[in-house]
Tab-separated table of C-alpha atoms and ligand atoms in Angstrom:
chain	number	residue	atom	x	y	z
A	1	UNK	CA	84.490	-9.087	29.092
A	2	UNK	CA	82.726	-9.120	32.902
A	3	UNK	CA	79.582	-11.112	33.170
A	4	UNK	CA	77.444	-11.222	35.707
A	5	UNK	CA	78.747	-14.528	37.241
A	6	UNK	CA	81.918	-12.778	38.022
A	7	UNK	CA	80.324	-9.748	39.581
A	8	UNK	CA	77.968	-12.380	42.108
A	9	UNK	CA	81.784	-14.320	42.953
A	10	UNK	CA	83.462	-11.374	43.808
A	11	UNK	CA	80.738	-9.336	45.378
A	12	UNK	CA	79.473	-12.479	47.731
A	13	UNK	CA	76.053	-12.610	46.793
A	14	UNK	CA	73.910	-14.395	44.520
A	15	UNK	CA	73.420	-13.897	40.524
A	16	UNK	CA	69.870	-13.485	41.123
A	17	UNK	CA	70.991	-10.297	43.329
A	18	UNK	CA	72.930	-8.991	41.062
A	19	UNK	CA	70.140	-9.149	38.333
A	20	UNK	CA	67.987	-7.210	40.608
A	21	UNK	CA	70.470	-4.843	41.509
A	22	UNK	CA	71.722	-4.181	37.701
A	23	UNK	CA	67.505	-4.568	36.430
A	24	UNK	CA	66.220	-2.332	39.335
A	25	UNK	CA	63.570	-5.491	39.208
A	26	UNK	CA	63.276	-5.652	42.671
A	27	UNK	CA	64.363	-4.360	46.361
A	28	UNK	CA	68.208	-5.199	47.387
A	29	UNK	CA	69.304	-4.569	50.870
A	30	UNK	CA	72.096	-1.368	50.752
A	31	UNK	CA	74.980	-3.206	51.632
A	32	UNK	CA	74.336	-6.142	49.359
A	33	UNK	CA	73.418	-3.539	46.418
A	34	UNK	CA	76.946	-1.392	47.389
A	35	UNK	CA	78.851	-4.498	47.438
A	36	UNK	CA	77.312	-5.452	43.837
A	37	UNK	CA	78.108	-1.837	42.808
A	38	UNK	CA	81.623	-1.809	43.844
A	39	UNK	CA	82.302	-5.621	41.769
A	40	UNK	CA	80.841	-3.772	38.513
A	41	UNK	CA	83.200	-0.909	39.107
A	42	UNK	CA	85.864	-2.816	39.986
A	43	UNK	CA	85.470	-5.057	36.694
A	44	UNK	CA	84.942	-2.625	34.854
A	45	UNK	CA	81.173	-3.967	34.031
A	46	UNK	CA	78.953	-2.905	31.263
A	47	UNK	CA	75.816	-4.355	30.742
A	48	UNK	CA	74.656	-5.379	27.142
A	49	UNK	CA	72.015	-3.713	25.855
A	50	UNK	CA	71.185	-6.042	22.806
A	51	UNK	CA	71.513	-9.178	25.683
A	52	UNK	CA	68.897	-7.382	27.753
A	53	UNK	CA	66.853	-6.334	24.615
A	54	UNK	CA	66.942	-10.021	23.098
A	55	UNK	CA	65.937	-11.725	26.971
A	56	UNK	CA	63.222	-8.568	27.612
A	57	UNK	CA	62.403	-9.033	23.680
A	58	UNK	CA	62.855	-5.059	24.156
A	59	UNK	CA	65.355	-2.483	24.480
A	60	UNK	CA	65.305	0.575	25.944
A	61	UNK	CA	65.297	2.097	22.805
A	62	UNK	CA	62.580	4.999	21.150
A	63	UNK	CA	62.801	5.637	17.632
A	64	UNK	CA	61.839	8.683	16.326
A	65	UNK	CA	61.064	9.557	12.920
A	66	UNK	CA	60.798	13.452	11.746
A	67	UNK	CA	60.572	14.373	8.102
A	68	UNK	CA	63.067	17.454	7.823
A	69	UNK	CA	65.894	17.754	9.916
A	70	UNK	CA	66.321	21.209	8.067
A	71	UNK	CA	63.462	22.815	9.747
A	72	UNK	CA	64.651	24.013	13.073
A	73	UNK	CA	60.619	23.027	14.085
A	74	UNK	CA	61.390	19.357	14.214
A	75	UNK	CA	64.589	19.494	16.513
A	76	UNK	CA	62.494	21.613	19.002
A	77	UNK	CA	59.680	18.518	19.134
A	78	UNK	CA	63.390	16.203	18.836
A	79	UNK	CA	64.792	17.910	22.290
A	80	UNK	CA	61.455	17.872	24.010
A	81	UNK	CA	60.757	13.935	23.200
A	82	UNK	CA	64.524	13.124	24.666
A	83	UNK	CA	64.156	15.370	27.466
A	84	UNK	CA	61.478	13.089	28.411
A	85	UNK	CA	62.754	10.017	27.542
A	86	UNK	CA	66.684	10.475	28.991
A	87	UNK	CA	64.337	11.135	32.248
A	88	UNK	CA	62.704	7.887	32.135
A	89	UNK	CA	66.084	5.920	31.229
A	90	UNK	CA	65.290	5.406	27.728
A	91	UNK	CA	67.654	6.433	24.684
A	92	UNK	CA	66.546	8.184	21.638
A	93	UNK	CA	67.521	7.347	17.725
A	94	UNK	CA	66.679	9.747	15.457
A	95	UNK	CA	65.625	8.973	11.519
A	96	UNK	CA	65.018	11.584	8.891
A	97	UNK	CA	63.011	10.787	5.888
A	98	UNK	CA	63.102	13.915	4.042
A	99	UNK	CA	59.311	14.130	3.585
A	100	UNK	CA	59.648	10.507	1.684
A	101	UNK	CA	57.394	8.061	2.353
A	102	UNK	CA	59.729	4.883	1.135
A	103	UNK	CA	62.113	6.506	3.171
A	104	UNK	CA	60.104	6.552	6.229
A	105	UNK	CA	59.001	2.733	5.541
A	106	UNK	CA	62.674	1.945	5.465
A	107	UNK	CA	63.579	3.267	8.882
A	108	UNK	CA	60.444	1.844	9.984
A	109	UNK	CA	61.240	-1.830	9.301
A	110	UNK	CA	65.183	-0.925	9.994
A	111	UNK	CA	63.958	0.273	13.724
A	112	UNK	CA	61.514	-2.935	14.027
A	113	UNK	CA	64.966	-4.863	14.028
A	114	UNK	CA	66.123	-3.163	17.316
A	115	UNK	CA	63.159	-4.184	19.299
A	116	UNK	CA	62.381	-0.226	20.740
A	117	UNK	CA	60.140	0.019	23.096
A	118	UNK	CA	58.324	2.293	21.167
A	119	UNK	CA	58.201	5.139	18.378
A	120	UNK	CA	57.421	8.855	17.893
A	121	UNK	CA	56.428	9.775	14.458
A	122	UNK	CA	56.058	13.057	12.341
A	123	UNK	CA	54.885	11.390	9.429
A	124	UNK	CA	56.202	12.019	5.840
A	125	UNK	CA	53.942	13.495	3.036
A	126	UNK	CA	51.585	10.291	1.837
A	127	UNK	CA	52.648	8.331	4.810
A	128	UNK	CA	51.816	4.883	5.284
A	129	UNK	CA	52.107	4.952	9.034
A	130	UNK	CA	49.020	3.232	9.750
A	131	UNK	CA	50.089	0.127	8.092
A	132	UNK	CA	52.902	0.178	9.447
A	133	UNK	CA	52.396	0.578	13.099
A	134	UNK	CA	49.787	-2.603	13.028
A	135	UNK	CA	53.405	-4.775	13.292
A	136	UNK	CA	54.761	-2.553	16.123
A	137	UNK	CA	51.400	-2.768	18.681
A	138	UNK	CA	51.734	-6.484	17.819
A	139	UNK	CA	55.351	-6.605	19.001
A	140	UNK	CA	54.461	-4.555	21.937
A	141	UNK	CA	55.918	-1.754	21.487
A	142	UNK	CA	53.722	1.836	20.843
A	143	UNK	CA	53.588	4.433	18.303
A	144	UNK	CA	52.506	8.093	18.807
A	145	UNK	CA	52.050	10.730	16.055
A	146	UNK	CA	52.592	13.965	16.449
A	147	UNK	CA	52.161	17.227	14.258
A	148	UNK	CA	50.345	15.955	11.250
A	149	UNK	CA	48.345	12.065	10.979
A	150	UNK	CA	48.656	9.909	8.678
A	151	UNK	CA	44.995	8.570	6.657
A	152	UNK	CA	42.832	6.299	9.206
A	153	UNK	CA	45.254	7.339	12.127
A	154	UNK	CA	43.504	5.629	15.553
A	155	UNK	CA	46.244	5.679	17.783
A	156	UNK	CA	47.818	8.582	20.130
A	157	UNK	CA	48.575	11.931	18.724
A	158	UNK	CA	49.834	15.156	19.522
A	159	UNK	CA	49.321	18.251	17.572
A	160	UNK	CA	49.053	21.975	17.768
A	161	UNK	CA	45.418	23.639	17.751
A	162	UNK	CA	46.404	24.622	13.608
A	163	UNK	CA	43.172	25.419	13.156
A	164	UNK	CA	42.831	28.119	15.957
A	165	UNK	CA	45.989	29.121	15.433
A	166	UNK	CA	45.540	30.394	11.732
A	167	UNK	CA	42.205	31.861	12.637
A	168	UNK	CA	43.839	34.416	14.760
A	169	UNK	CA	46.458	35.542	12.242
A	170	UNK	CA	44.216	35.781	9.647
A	171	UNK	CA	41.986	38.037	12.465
A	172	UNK	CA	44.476	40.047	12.810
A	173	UNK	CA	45.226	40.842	9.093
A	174	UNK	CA	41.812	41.639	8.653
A	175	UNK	CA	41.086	44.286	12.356
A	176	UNK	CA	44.779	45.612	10.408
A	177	UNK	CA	42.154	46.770	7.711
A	178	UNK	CA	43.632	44.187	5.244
A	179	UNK	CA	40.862	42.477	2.111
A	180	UNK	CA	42.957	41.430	-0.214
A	181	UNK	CA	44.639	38.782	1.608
A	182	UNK	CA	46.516	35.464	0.047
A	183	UNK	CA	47.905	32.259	2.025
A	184	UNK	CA	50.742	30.256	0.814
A	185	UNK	CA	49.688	27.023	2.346
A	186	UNK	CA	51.800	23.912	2.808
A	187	UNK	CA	51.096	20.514	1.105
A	188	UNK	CA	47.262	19.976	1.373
A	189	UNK	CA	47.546	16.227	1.712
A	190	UNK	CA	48.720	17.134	5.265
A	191	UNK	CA	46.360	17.451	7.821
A	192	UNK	CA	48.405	20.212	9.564
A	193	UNK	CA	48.372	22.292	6.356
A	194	UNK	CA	44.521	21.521	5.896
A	195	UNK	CA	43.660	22.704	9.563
A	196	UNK	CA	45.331	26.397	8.655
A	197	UNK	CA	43.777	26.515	5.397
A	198	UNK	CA	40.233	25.769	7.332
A	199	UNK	CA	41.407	28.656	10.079
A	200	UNK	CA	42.193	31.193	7.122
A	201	UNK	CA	39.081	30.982	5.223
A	202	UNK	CA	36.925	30.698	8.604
A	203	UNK	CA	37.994	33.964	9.483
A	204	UNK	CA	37.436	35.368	6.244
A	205	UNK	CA	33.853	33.703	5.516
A	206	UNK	CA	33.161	35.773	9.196
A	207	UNK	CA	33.973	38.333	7.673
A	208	UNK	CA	32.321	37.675	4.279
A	209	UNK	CA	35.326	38.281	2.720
A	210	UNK	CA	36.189	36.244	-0.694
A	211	UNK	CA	39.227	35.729	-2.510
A	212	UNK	CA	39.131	34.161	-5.823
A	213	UNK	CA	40.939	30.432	-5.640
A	214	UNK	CA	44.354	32.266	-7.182
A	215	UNK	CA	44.547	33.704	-4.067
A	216	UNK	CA	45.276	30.429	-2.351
A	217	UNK	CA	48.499	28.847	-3.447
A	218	UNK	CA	50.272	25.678	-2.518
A	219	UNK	CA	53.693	24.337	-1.794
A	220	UNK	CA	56.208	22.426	-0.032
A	221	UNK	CA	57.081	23.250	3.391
A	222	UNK	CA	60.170	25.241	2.359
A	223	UNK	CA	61.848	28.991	1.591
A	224	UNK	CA	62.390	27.933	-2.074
A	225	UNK	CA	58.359	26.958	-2.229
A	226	UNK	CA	57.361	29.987	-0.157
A	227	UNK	CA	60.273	32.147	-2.880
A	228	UNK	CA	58.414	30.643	-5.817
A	229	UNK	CA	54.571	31.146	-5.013
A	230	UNK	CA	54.799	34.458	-3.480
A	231	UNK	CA	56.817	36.130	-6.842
A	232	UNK	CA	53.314	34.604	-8.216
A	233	UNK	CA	51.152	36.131	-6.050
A	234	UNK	CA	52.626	39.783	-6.707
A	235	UNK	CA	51.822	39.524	-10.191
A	236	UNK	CA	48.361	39.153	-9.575
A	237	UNK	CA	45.855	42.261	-9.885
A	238	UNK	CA	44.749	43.249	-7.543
A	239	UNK	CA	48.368	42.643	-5.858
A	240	UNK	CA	47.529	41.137	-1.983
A	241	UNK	CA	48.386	43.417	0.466
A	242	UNK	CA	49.055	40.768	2.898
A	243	UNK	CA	49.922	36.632	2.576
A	244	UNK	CA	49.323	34.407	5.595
A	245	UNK	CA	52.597	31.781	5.402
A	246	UNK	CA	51.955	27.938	6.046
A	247	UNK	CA	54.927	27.665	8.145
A	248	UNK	CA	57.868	30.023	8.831
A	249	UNK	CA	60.001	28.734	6.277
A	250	UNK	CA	57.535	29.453	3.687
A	251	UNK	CA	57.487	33.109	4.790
A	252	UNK	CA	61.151	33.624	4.837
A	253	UNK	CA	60.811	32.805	1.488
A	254	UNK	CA	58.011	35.300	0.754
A	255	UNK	CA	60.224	38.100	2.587
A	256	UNK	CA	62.995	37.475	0.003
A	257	UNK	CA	60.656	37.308	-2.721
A	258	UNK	CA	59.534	40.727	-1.637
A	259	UNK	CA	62.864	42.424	-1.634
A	260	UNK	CA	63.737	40.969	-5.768
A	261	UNK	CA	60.206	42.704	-6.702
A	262	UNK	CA	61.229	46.121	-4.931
A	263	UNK	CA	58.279	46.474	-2.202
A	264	UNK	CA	58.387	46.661	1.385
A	265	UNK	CA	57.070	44.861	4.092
A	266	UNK	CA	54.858	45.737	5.493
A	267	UNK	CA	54.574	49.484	4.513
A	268	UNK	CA	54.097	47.505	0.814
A	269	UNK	CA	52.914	44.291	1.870
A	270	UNK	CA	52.331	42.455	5.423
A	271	UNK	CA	52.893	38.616	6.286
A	272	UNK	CA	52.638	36.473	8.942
A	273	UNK	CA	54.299	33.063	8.970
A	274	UNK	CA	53.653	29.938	11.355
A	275	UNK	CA	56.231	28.070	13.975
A	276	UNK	CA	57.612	30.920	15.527
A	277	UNK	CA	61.242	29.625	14.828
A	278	UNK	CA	63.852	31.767	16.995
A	279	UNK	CA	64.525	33.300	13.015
A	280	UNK	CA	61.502	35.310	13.106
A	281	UNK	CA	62.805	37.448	15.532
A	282	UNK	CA	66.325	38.069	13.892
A	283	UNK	CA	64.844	38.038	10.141
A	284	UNK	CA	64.305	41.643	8.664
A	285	UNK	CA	61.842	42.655	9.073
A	286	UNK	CA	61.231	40.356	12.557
A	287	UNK	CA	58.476	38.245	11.482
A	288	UNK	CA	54.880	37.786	13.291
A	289	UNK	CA	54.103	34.590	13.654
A	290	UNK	CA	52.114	31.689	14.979
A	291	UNK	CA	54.134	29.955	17.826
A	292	UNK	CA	53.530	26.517	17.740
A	293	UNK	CA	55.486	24.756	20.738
A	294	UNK	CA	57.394	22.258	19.220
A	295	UNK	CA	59.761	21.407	22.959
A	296	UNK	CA	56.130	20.876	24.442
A	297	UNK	CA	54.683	18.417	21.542
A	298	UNK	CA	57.671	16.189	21.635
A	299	UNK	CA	57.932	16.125	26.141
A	300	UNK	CA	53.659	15.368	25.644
A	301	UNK	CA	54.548	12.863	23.382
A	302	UNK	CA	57.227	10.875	24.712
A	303	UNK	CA	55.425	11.167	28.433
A	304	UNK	CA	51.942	8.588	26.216
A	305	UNK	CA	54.525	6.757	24.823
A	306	UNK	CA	56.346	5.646	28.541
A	307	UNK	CA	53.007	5.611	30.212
A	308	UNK	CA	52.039	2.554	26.823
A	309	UNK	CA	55.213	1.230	27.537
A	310	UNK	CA	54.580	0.667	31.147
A	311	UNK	CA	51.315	-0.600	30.887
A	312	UNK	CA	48.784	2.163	29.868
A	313	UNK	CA	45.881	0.531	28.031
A	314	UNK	CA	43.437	2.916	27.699
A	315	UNK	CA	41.859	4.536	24.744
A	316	UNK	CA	43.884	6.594	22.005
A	317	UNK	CA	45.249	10.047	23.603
A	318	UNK	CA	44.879	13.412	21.420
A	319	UNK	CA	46.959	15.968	23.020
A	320	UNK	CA	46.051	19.159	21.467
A	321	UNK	CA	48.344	22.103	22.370
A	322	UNK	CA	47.481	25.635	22.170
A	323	UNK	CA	49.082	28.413	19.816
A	324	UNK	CA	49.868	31.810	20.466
A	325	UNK	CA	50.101	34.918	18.126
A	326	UNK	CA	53.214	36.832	17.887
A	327	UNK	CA	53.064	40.029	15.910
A	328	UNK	CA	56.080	41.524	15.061
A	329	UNK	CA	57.690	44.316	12.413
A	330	UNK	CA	56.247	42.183	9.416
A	331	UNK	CA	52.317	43.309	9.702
A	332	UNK	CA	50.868	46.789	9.015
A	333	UNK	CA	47.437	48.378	8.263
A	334	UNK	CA	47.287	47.700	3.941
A	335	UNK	CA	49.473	50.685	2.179
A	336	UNK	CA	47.142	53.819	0.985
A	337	UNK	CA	46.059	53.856	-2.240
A	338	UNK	CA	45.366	49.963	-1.901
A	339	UNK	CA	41.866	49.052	-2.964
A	340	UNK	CA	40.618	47.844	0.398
A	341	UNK	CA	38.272	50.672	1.004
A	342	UNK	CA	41.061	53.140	1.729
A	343	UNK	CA	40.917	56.624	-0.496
A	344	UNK	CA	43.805	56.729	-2.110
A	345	UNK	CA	46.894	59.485	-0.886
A	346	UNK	CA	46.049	62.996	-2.636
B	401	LIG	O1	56.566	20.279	8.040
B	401	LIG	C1	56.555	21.608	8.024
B	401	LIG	C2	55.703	22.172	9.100
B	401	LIG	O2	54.876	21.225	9.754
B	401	LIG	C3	56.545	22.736	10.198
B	401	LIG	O3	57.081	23.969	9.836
B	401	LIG	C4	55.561	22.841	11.281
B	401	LIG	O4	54.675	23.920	11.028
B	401	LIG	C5	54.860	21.524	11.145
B	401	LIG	O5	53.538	21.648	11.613
C-alpha cells in the first residue's frame, strides 16, 4: 500500500510537505501542493484514518447515539447533525439503543475505543450519560445532549421549547370550547415528557380547569402505548372530548384506538399529537400537531460540538428551539350534547 515516503520521492518534495498538504496543517505553495496531489493519484493513495486517529489520539469521527431508530423524529435530528458534520469534514456513526440504558452504556464504551472527536446524544430512558461523559471530556473529546437530559446534566444541550409548545395545543383545545380534556404523556422520567405535562396543566390551571389524575395517563413513546391508554381513556365517564398526545406516535395510536370503539375524530373526539412527523399530514384524519424541528436540533448540535472540538471553552450551551402549532382535520369544537357547557341537540 502507498505511504507517504513514496508520495514525497515521486512528487520531489519533502515528507514534511506532503503531511501538510494531506493534514491541511499548514500553507503549501500551488505547484508543490499539485505536484503532491498528482503522486497520491497516481499511487493510488489513501490515507489511514485509524494511523491519523492513533498519532492525533483522535479521529475524525462523531458518534451519535439516538434511542429509536423507529421514530422518524430521530432521523430528522440524525440528517441535520451529519449535514453539519459532512460540512466540517467529519464522519458520522450512528448507535441505536432502543430506549435501553445498558444498551446505550455499551455503545458508549464501544465508541470510546475509536477515539471520536466527539458525541451527540439523545439519551435512553434512565440514562447514565452523565457518568459516562466524565471519561470522554477527559479524553478530549465533547458530548452534547439533545432532546431530553439525562439527571445532573451540566454540559451542552439542545432541546425544543416542550414546555411552550404543549401550552399552545392545550390553548387551543380549550378557545375550541373543549373541558374535558386528557393527555397521554410519554415516560415521565424524561424531561421532554415532563416539560409537556407542565405546558398541559399550565394552560388548564389558567383556565381553572381540573381534571381528576385518571385523566392523565402514561406510556412509552409508541402507537402500541398511545393504542393501549387511549381505549382506557374512552371508558372513562365523563368520556374526554379531546386527548393532547405526548408525541405523534402516541396519537397515531389514539386515532386507531378511536376507529375499534366506533367514534369519530374529531366530530366525536379531537387530538393533537407532538413532532409533526410528515405522517400527520397523510394520516386520516391529518393530524394537528406540535412541530418540533428535529433537522434544526441535530445542525445546532453538531455546529457546539465542532466549535468544542476546535477549541471552544466556554460555559455549557442550551440551545432552545422554538415550536410551532399545526392544526389540522384532527381538532374540532367538543361534539353537542357533551357536558362542557354545551345544551345538548333537541
Ligand atoms: O422519544 C420520543 C419523543 O421524544 C419523540 O417523538 C420526540 O417528541 C422526542 O422529543
Amino acid at each position: 500500500m502507498a505511504n507517504m515516503k513514496e508520495i514525497a520521492k515521486i512528487a520531489g518534495v519533502s515528507l514534511g510537505t506532503v503531511s501538510h498538504v494531506l493534514n491541511g496543517s499548514a500553507a503549501v505553495r500551488e505547484p508543490l501542493r499539485k505536484r503532491v496531489m498528482e503522486a497520491v493519484d497516481a499511487l493510488g493513495y489513501q490515507p489511514s484514518q485509524l494511523a491519523r486517529g492513533l498519532r492525533r489520539d483522535k479521529t475524525n469521527m462523531i458518534g451519535m447515539i439516538i434511542p429509536d431508530v423507529t421514530n422518524p423524529f430521530f432521523p430528522a435530528v440524525v440528517r441535520g447533525a451529519e449535514d453539519v458534520a459532512f460540512e466540517h469534514g467529519y464522519r458520522l456513526v450512528l448507535c441505536n439503543t432502543d430506549n435501553d440504558h445498558s444498551k446505550e452504556i455499551a455503545h458508549l464504551n464501544e465508541l470510546r475505543t475509536y477515539l471520536p472527536s466527539g458525541l451527540i446524544v439523545i439519551p435512553s430512558n434512565f440514562s447514565d450519560l452523565t457518568t459516562q461523559a466524565e471519561s470522554y471530556r477527559r479524553s478530549g473529546a465533547a458530548v452534547v445532549c439533545v432532546d431530553r437530559l439525562p439527571k445532573d446534566w451540566n454540559g451542552d444541550t439542545v432541546t425544543a421549547d416542550n414546555e411552550h409548545g404543549a401550552y399552545d395545543a392545550t390553548n387551543y383545545l380549550l378557545r375550541q370550547g373543549h373541558r374535558h380534556l386528557a393527555i397521554i404523556t410519554g415516560p415521565r422520567h424524561l424531561t421532554n415528557a415532563q416539560q409537556r405535562l407542565k405546558g398541559f396543566k399550565r394552560a388548564l390551571h389558567e383556565k381553572k380547569i381540573s381534571i381528576g389524575p385518571e385523566y392523565i395517563q402514561e406510556t412509552s413513546f409508541d402507537q402500541q402505548g398511545g393504542h393501549a391508554k387511549t381505549l382506557l381513556l374512552l371508558r372513562m365517564i365523563p368520556r374526554p372530548t379531546a386527548i393532547f398526545a405526548g408525541n405523534d406516535m402516541i396519537a397515531f395510536g389514539a386515532i386507531l384506538a378511536f376507529r375499534e370503539a366506533g367514534l369519530r375524530c374529531p366530530e366525536d373526539i379531537s387530538l393533537i399529537g407532538f413532532d409533526n412527523l410528515d405522517m400527520a399530514e397523510m394520516c386520516s384524519p391529518s393530524l394537528s400537531s406540535v412541530s418540533q424541528p428535529g433537522y434544526q436540533m441535530g445542525n445546532a448540535a453538531a455546529r457546539i460540538l465542532i466549535d468544542r472540538v476546535r477549541g471552544d471553552a466556554g460555559p455549557a450551551k442550551h440551545v432552545v428551539i422554538e415550536t410551532a402549532l399545526k392544526i389540522r382535520e384532527s381538532v374540532a369544537p367538543p361534539p353537542a350534547g357533551s357536558s362542557n357547557g354545551r345544551r345538548p341537540a333537541r
